[in-house]
Short mmCIF file of C-alpha atoms and ligand atoms in Angstrom, two decimals:
data_model
loop_
_atom_site.label_atom_id
_atom_site.label_comp_id
_atom_site.label_asym_id
_atom_site.label_seq_id
_atom_site.Cartn_x
_atom_site.Cartn_y
_atom_site.Cartn_z
CA MET A 1 17.36 42.28 107.84
CA PRO A 2 16.50 43.49 104.29
CA ASP A 3 15.52 41.78 101.25
CA VAL A 4 18.49 42.60 98.90
CA ALA A 5 18.67 42.17 94.76
CA ILE A 6 22.01 42.13 93.08
CA ILE A 7 22.67 43.10 89.61
CA GLY A 8 25.23 41.56 88.17
CA GLY A 9 27.00 38.06 88.81
CA GLY A 10 30.65 39.22 88.60
CA ILE A 11 33.32 39.03 91.21
CA ILE A 12 31.73 41.75 92.90
CA GLY A 13 28.00 40.61 92.85
CA CYS A 14 29.00 37.33 94.16
CA SER A 15 31.31 38.53 97.02
CA ALA A 16 28.42 41.08 97.98
CA ALA A 17 25.67 37.96 97.90
CA ALA A 18 28.03 35.85 99.81
CA LEU A 19 29.01 38.33 102.46
CA LEU A 20 25.17 39.48 103.17
CA ALA A 21 23.73 35.98 103.09
CA GLU A 22 26.42 35.44 105.69
CA ARG A 23 25.15 38.05 108.01
CA GLY A 24 21.53 37.05 107.66
CA ALA A 25 20.29 39.02 105.09
CA SER A 26 17.90 37.31 102.22
CA VAL A 27 19.78 37.78 98.76
CA ALA A 28 18.77 37.29 95.33
CA LEU A 29 21.14 37.95 92.64
CA PHE A 30 20.30 38.33 88.81
CA GLU A 31 22.93 37.65 86.05
CA GLN A 32 21.91 38.49 82.80
CA SER A 33 24.25 35.91 81.34
CA ARG A 34 26.02 33.31 83.46
CA LEU A 35 28.16 33.99 86.57
CA GLY A 36 31.52 35.35 85.50
CA ALA A 37 30.39 36.08 81.76
CA GLY A 38 32.41 39.39 82.33
CA ALA A 39 35.89 40.28 83.01
CA SER A 40 35.24 38.40 86.25
CA GLY A 41 35.73 35.12 84.52
CA ARG A 42 37.88 36.21 81.68
CA ASN A 43 40.68 38.15 83.28
CA SER A 44 44.53 37.26 83.71
CA GLY A 45 44.29 35.98 87.22
CA ALA A 46 46.73 38.14 89.18
CA VAL A 47 45.43 39.06 92.67
CA GLN A 48 47.98 41.93 93.33
CA HIS A 49 48.29 45.16 94.83
CA PRO A 50 46.90 48.01 93.17
CA PHE A 51 49.78 50.48 93.51
CA ASP A 52 46.95 53.04 95.30
CA PRO A 53 47.29 53.79 98.88
CA LEU A 54 43.39 54.20 98.83
CA LEU A 55 42.77 50.98 97.55
CA ALA A 56 45.39 49.11 99.25
CA GLY A 57 42.99 48.11 102.22
CA LEU A 58 40.76 46.73 99.86
CA TYR A 59 43.47 44.48 98.22
CA ARG A 60 44.23 43.39 101.87
CA ASP A 61 40.46 42.53 102.71
CA THR A 62 40.24 40.69 99.51
CA VAL A 63 43.46 38.60 99.79
CA ALA A 64 42.03 37.88 103.55
CA LEU A 65 38.87 36.94 102.35
CA TYR A 66 40.17 34.70 99.10
CA ARG A 67 42.43 32.55 102.17
CA THR A 68 39.15 31.36 103.54
CA LEU A 69 38.14 29.85 100.32
CA PRO A 70 39.73 26.43 99.97
CA GLU A 71 39.16 26.28 95.99
CA LEU A 72 41.81 29.02 95.76
CA GLN A 73 44.77 27.37 97.65
CA LEU A 74 46.26 30.99 98.10
CA PRO A 75 49.87 30.07 99.40
CA GLU A 76 51.18 31.92 102.55
CA ALA A 77 53.64 34.37 100.77
CA PRO A 78 52.74 35.96 97.51
CA VAL A 79 55.17 34.60 94.51
CA GLY A 80 56.15 38.06 93.81
CA LEU A 81 55.33 40.35 90.97
CA LEU A 82 58.16 41.27 88.52
CA LEU A 83 57.84 44.60 86.69
CA LEU A 84 60.01 44.60 83.71
CA SER A 85 62.04 47.17 82.17
CA ARG A 86 64.30 47.37 79.14
CA ASP A 87 65.69 50.33 80.64
CA PRO A 88 67.68 49.81 84.03
CA ARG A 89 67.05 53.54 84.96
CA GLY A 90 63.23 52.83 84.36
CA ALA A 91 63.41 49.93 86.82
CA SER A 92 64.93 52.30 89.48
CA LEU A 93 62.41 54.98 88.82
CA ARG A 94 59.53 52.61 89.09
CA ALA A 95 60.94 51.31 92.25
CA ALA A 96 61.19 54.73 93.92
CA GLU A 97 57.59 55.48 92.97
CA VAL A 98 56.44 52.30 94.26
CA ALA A 99 58.04 52.96 97.60
CA THR A 100 56.20 56.15 98.27
CA GLN A 101 53.09 54.63 96.89
CA ALA A 102 53.11 51.49 98.74
CA PRO A 103 56.50 50.79 100.73
CA ASP A 104 54.99 47.35 102.20
CA LEU A 105 55.77 45.80 98.60
CA ALA A 106 59.55 46.25 99.29
CA PRO A 107 60.63 47.20 95.94
CA ARG A 108 63.67 45.86 94.90
CA VAL A 109 65.63 46.49 91.58
CA LEU A 110 67.12 43.15 89.84
CA ASP A 111 69.68 43.76 87.22
CA GLU A 112 69.73 41.98 84.00
CA ALA A 113 71.80 38.99 85.54
CA GLU A 114 69.75 38.83 88.81
CA VAL A 115 66.50 38.69 86.53
CA ARG A 116 67.86 35.94 84.61
CA ASP A 117 68.68 34.14 87.92
CA VAL A 118 65.42 34.39 89.52
CA GLU A 119 63.18 34.16 86.15
CA PRO A 120 65.19 31.83 83.68
CA ILE A 121 62.36 32.01 81.06
CA LEU A 122 62.86 35.60 80.39
CA ALA A 123 64.97 36.81 77.36
CA ALA A 124 68.09 38.40 78.20
CA GLY A 125 68.33 42.36 78.35
CA TRP A 126 65.70 42.80 81.05
CA SER A 127 65.88 44.75 84.43
CA ALA A 128 62.90 44.74 86.75
CA VAL A 129 61.58 45.90 90.15
CA VAL A 130 60.50 42.93 92.24
CA LEU A 131 57.39 43.35 94.71
CA ARG A 132 56.00 41.41 97.36
CA THR A 133 52.56 40.82 95.97
CA GLY A 134 51.07 39.03 93.58
CA TYR A 135 48.91 35.51 93.79
CA PRO A 136 48.41 33.73 90.56
CA ILE A 137 44.84 32.05 90.50
CA PRO A 138 42.61 30.77 87.37
CA PRO A 139 40.54 33.53 86.16
CA GLN A 140 37.23 32.40 87.02
CA ALA A 141 38.07 30.58 90.24
CA ALA A 142 37.54 33.19 92.83
CA THR A 143 33.69 34.36 91.14
CA GLU A 144 33.04 30.45 91.04
CA ALA A 145 33.92 30.26 94.48
CA LEU A 146 31.99 32.91 96.00
CA GLY A 147 29.10 32.12 94.05
CA ARG A 148 29.01 28.66 95.42
CA LEU A 149 29.79 30.18 98.75
CA ALA A 150 26.49 32.32 98.44
CA THR A 151 24.38 29.70 97.50
CA SER A 152 25.53 27.34 100.37
CA ARG A 153 24.72 30.61 102.73
CA GLY A 154 21.09 30.46 101.14
CA ALA A 155 21.54 33.25 98.59
CA HIS A 156 19.15 32.66 95.44
CA LEU A 157 21.27 33.29 92.28
CA VAL A 158 19.22 33.53 89.24
CA GLU A 159 21.13 33.45 85.59
CA GLY A 160 19.99 34.54 82.07
CA LEU A 161 17.82 37.23 83.28
CA ALA A 162 18.75 41.01 82.43
CA VAL A 163 17.12 43.33 85.01
CA ARG A 164 17.34 46.80 86.03
CA PRO A 165 16.25 48.77 89.35
CA TRP A 166 12.36 49.70 89.98
CA VAL A 167 12.23 53.04 91.30
CA VAL A 168 9.41 55.04 92.44
CA ASP A 169 9.40 58.23 93.51
CA GLY A 170 12.93 58.28 94.54
CA ARG A 171 12.81 55.04 96.24
CA VAL A 172 13.77 51.76 95.10
CA ARG A 173 11.03 48.77 95.31
CA GLY A 174 12.97 46.08 93.75
CA ILE A 175 13.84 45.25 90.58
CA LEU A 176 12.16 44.91 87.00
CA GLY A 177 13.06 41.81 84.56
CA GLN A 178 13.53 42.09 80.93
CA ASP A 179 10.91 39.54 80.98
CA GLY A 180 8.23 41.69 82.51
CA SER A 181 8.85 40.04 86.18
CA ARG A 182 8.85 42.19 89.17
CA HIS A 183 11.10 41.08 92.12
CA PRO A 184 10.38 43.50 95.04
CA ALA A 185 13.36 44.34 97.72
CA ASP A 186 14.45 46.78 100.31
CA ALA A 187 17.46 47.44 98.69
CA VAL A 188 19.18 47.00 95.37
CA LEU A 189 22.70 46.55 94.58
CA VAL A 190 24.17 47.41 91.20
CA ALA A 191 27.28 44.99 90.47
CA ALA A 192 27.32 45.14 86.89
CA GLY A 193 30.53 46.33 86.04
CA PRO A 194 30.94 48.43 82.63
CA TRP A 195 26.98 48.19 82.54
CA SER A 196 26.66 49.76 85.93
CA GLY A 197 26.52 53.33 84.82
CA SER A 198 23.14 53.20 82.66
CA LEU A 199 21.70 51.03 85.37
CA VAL A 200 22.21 53.45 88.16
CA ASP A 201 21.15 56.48 86.23
CA PRO A 202 19.43 55.38 82.55
CA SER A 203 19.46 59.01 81.92
CA GLY A 204 23.44 58.90 82.11
CA GLY A 205 23.74 61.63 84.65
CA TRP A 206 25.62 59.46 87.10
CA GLN A 207 29.21 58.47 86.71
CA PRO A 208 30.31 57.19 83.69
CA ILE A 209 32.17 53.72 83.56
CA ALA A 210 33.51 53.00 80.47
CA PRO A 211 34.27 49.68 78.87
CA THR A 212 38.29 48.96 78.07
CA TYR A 213 38.36 45.91 76.21
CA GLY A 214 41.42 43.48 76.81
CA VAL A 215 42.15 40.27 75.12
CA THR A 216 43.98 37.85 76.84
CA VAL A 217 45.56 34.34 75.52
CA GLN A 218 46.14 31.10 77.39
CA LEU A 219 48.93 28.99 76.28
CA GLU A 220 50.05 25.35 77.76
CA MET A 221 53.56 24.88 78.33
CA ALA A 222 55.68 22.82 80.89
CA ALA A 223 57.63 25.51 82.38
CA GLY A 224 56.10 28.71 83.33
CA ALA A 225 56.95 31.84 84.89
CA ARG A 226 57.77 31.82 88.85
CA HIS A 227 56.40 35.42 89.47
CA ILE A 228 53.70 37.46 87.89
CA LEU A 229 55.34 39.35 85.06
CA GLU A 230 54.13 42.59 83.80
CA GLU A 231 55.65 45.30 81.65
CA GLY A 232 56.81 48.09 83.88
CA LEU A 233 54.08 50.32 82.67
CA VAL A 234 51.52 48.20 83.96
CA HIS A 235 50.27 50.97 86.16
CA THR A 236 49.46 53.14 83.27
CA ILE A 237 46.67 51.01 82.28
CA ASN A 238 44.34 52.36 84.67
CA ARG A 239 42.93 54.90 82.81
CA ARG A 240 40.51 55.63 80.28
CA VAL A 241 41.42 54.97 76.53
CA GLU A 242 40.56 56.97 73.89
CA ALA A 243 39.35 55.60 70.28
CA PRO A 244 42.47 55.08 68.36
CA GLU A 245 43.16 56.88 65.03
CA ALA A 246 41.99 54.47 61.89
CA GLY A 247 44.87 52.09 61.58
CA ALA A 248 45.79 48.52 61.19
CA GLU A 249 45.14 45.98 63.79
CA THR A 250 48.65 45.33 64.36
CA ASP A 251 48.94 49.02 65.54
CA ILE A 252 46.66 47.96 68.52
CA GLU A 253 47.95 48.97 72.07
CA SER A 254 48.88 46.05 74.32
CA LEU A 255 51.08 45.56 77.43
CA PHE A 256 52.86 42.41 78.35
CA SER A 257 51.70 40.30 81.24
CA MET A 258 52.02 36.56 82.25
CA VAL A 259 50.23 34.83 85.04
CA SER A 260 51.16 31.06 85.05
CA VAL A 261 48.97 28.56 87.13
CA GLY A 262 50.44 25.02 86.56
CA THR A 263 50.90 24.57 82.95
CA THR A 264 48.33 26.96 82.03
CA HIS A 265 49.72 30.49 80.94
CA THR A 266 47.76 33.64 80.64
CA ILE A 267 49.42 36.47 78.70
CA GLY A 268 47.92 39.77 78.17
CA SER A 269 46.67 42.26 77.06
CA THR A 270 45.08 45.30 75.10
CA PHE A 271 43.62 48.28 76.04
CA VAL A 272 40.71 49.25 73.44
CA PRO A 273 37.63 51.19 73.91
CA HIS A 274 35.77 48.72 71.45
CA PRO A 275 35.15 45.15 71.36
CA VAL A 276 37.60 42.77 69.15
CA GLU A 277 37.56 39.40 68.22
CA PRO A 278 40.09 37.51 70.30
CA GLU A 279 40.93 34.99 67.82
CA ARG A 280 42.39 37.82 65.48
CA LEU A 281 44.93 39.13 68.24
CA ALA A 282 46.17 36.16 69.45
CA GLU A 283 49.00 35.28 67.26
CA LEU A 284 49.82 39.16 67.60
CA LEU A 285 50.22 38.97 71.34
CA VAL A 286 52.02 35.47 71.51
CA GLU A 287 54.41 37.23 69.03
CA ARG A 288 54.79 40.29 71.22
CA ALA A 289 54.92 38.21 74.33
CA SER A 290 57.89 35.95 72.65
CA ALA A 291 60.20 38.86 72.71
CA LEU A 292 60.25 38.49 76.40
CA VAL A 293 59.53 35.18 77.00
CA PRO A 294 61.07 33.26 74.12
CA SER A 295 59.46 29.86 74.87
CA LEU A 296 55.74 30.91 74.23
CA ALA A 297 56.59 30.83 70.70
CA ALA A 298 56.39 27.17 70.60
CA ALA A 299 53.55 26.96 73.37
CA ARG A 300 50.28 25.59 72.34
CA ILE A 301 47.34 28.35 72.10
CA ILE A 302 44.47 26.88 74.01
CA GLY A 303 42.20 29.88 74.15
CA ALA A 304 41.81 33.50 73.49
CA ARG A 305 39.33 35.58 74.99
CA VAL A 306 38.13 39.31 75.31
CA CYS A 307 36.22 41.10 78.41
CA ALA A 308 35.63 44.62 79.30
CA ARG A 309 37.51 46.27 82.32
CA PRO A 310 34.86 48.65 83.87
CA GLN A 311 36.94 51.87 84.18
CA SER A 312 36.05 55.18 85.82
CA ALA A 313 37.71 58.22 85.07
CA ASP A 314 39.84 58.43 88.14
CA GLY A 315 40.84 54.62 88.13
CA ARG A 316 38.98 54.51 91.33
CA PRO A 317 35.48 52.45 92.09
CA PHE A 318 32.24 53.98 93.01
CA LEU A 319 30.84 52.55 96.25
CA GLY A 320 27.93 52.90 98.49
CA SER A 321 24.37 54.60 98.30
CA VAL A 322 23.86 56.35 95.12
CA PRO A 323 22.56 59.97 95.95
CA GLY A 324 18.80 60.62 95.20
CA VAL A 325 17.74 57.04 95.52
CA ASP A 326 16.55 55.43 99.00
CA GLY A 327 17.68 52.03 98.88
CA LEU A 328 19.96 51.99 95.41
CA PHE A 329 23.66 51.08 96.07
CA VAL A 330 26.28 50.86 93.75
CA CYS A 331 29.77 48.90 93.72
CA ALA A 332 31.51 49.09 90.50
CA GLY A 333 34.21 50.80 88.41
CA HIS A 334 37.34 48.65 89.42
CA GLY A 335 39.09 48.73 86.33
CA PRO A 336 42.07 46.49 85.91
CA TRP A 337 42.20 45.56 89.57
CA GLY A 338 38.67 43.79 90.30
CA ILE A 339 39.81 40.40 91.14
CA SER A 340 42.26 42.27 93.53
CA THR A 341 40.14 44.52 95.29
CA GLY A 342 36.50 43.63 94.39
CA PRO A 343 35.35 41.40 97.39
CA GLY A 344 37.35 44.17 99.63
CA SER A 345 35.03 46.77 98.16
CA ALA A 346 32.07 44.52 98.40
CA ARG A 347 32.45 44.18 102.11
CA LEU A 348 32.35 47.99 102.67
CA VAL A 349 29.10 48.55 100.59
CA VAL A 350 27.36 45.31 102.69
CA ASP A 351 28.30 47.03 105.74
CA MET A 352 26.26 50.16 104.52
CA ILE A 353 23.50 48.23 103.17
CA LEU A 354 23.01 46.58 106.64
CA GLY A 355 22.89 49.76 108.28
CA ALA A 356 26.51 50.02 109.58
CA ARG A 357 28.20 53.56 109.86
CA SER A 358 29.90 53.87 106.39
CA THR A 359 33.65 53.10 106.49
CA ILE A 360 33.73 54.03 102.46
CA PRO A 361 37.06 56.51 102.06
CA ASP A 362 35.55 60.04 100.71
CA GLY A 363 37.51 59.15 97.45
CA LEU A 364 35.39 56.21 96.51
CA THR A 365 32.11 57.12 97.40
CA ALA A 366 29.33 56.66 94.67
CA GLY A 367 28.74 60.56 94.87
CA ARG A 368 31.70 62.11 94.45
CA VAL A 369 32.79 64.23 91.75
CA VAL A 370 35.06 62.98 89.02
CA ALA A 371 36.70 65.61 86.79
C1 LIG B 1 41.91 41.21 80.00
C2 LIG B 1 41.69 41.52 81.56
C3 LIG B 1 42.61 41.02 82.39
C4 LIG B 1 42.30 41.44 83.97
N1 LIG B 1 43.15 40.86 84.75
C5 LIG B 1 42.92 41.13 86.05
C6 LIG B 1 43.83 40.48 86.90
O1 LIG B 1 44.88 39.87 86.81
N2 LIG B 1 43.69 41.16 88.44
C7 LIG B 1 42.71 41.57 88.78
O2 LIG B 1 42.26 42.11 89.71
N3 LIG B 1 41.97 42.51 87.81
C8 LIG B 1 41.82 41.98 86.42
N4 LIG B 1 40.98 42.51 85.75
C9 LIG B 1 40.11 43.42 86.13
C10 LIG B 1 38.86 42.64 86.53
O3 LIG B 1 38.49 41.26 85.83
C11 LIG B 1 37.16 43.34 86.98
O4 LIG B 1 37.77 44.39 87.40
C12 LIG B 1 36.45 42.80 87.56
O5 LIG B 1 36.15 41.54 86.86
C13 LIG B 1 35.20 43.21 87.46
O6 LIG B 1 34.01 42.70 88.06
P1 LIG B 1 32.68 43.34 88.21
O7 LIG B 1 31.92 42.12 89.26
O8 LIG B 1 32.52 44.48 88.61
O9 LIG B 1 32.17 43.20 86.71
P2 LIG B 1 31.80 42.08 85.52
O10 LIG B 1 32.79 40.70 85.57
O11 LIG B 1 31.66 42.58 84.10
O12 LIG B 1 30.27 41.44 85.90
C14 LIG B 1 29.09 41.96 85.64
C15 LIG B 1 27.96 41.32 85.55
O13 LIG B 1 26.79 42.00 85.33
C16 LIG B 1 26.17 41.32 84.54
N5 LIG B 1 25.04 42.26 83.98
C17 LIG B 1 25.39 43.26 83.21
N6 LIG B 1 24.40 44.09 83.28
C18 LIG B 1 23.02 43.08 83.75
C19 LIG B 1 21.85 43.28 83.88
N7 LIG B 1 21.13 44.39 83.54
N8 LIG B 1 21.18 42.30 84.39
C20 LIG B 1 21.62 41.23 85.06
N9 LIG B 1 23.00 41.19 84.86
C21 LIG B 1 23.84 42.21 84.18
C22 LIG B 1 27.19 40.93 83.15
O14 LIG B 1 26.73 39.85 82.67
C23 LIG B 1 28.28 40.56 84.23
O15 LIG B 1 28.78 39.29 84.21
C24 LIG B 1 41.15 42.53 84.20
C25 LIG B 1 40.20 42.88 83.34
C26 LIG B 1 40.70 42.44 82.12
C27 LIG B 1 39.63 43.01 80.97
#
């Protein structure tokens, strides 16, 4: 069994640590800040199908893994995802599109009256497609649970130390700490979200993974949404965003989503290529969200946060061995779906690290060419 060093304590790093330790590998995970400090602790908390047939298996495997974590209390059936549309024709088109990408989601168009019936907190005037997916969880819960599982299986988790791969003559030797420390390892897994590109190849020659910053707002309110709610264009979020023309902050691009867990409701979110101050956008997001869910206008804001989606150019993660460096592996670039597909992808990479024949689809390999 190899000694494996993991860089990054997000959902991917923690999943990989738990899975490697379960199989008997000796694992050390290094996190520059604290577990879940990136998007894995600050996302919207929707475990949902990623609308991409190539990623569907990763989602299913992730749900199966989450079912084994008692902390998450995943219900037997999903609560359902409502993709909202002002225009009934838009909802029909979206349903047809999903039917070809993911027929198992059983897309069904709801007219305005049906929408109000199944989701009474919504304002009038919305049609929707209802999909058989969606498990709301507290945003940081999965990462924390997997971190605990990894520790209980003997993985060593180090927080507060930034590290990078230690490579000599095209072969990994371990990792180098920012404090000058050296940690030998047989294999190194880069699971550092949007920071992964420069760790895999400091010269910038490898695949770019760009940060797309998202602000979400947390509100407290007695009655929440029964489903996960998303503006129907949500599939367009899985893409790189360009720097906006100079303009007012009120022009900032956002798409409505709402994920309710008990009396806490996370609404989102923005899509910008630079960091933003979440507090400055909280009221704007609540104002926009109130057009869909009027009761949010009177709800108490209990938090606002920002984090970065690790966005690849083709909307798919990079999995497996890094060409040209023996012993270096990567699992990163999950964009807006890392909580829903990350643990499933970590499992494929763990298999590869442990020497099993790779089952990573060609369209997800670390060495694929992305236009
Ligand atoms: C606003 C928002 C909402 C989202 N909502 C959802 C959702 O509802 N459902 C869903 O499926 N996905 C969602 N996502 C996407 C999901 O959160 C991410 O895809 C996922 O968290 C990425 O996980 P990761 O482990 O790859 O990266 P990260 O969570 O970014 O973790 C990487 C870690 O690596 C650490 N690190 C970086 N460099 C170093 C270094 N040199 N040394 C040591 N450590 C290092 C970082 O500190 C960080 O903790 C959302 C994202 C955003 C931004």
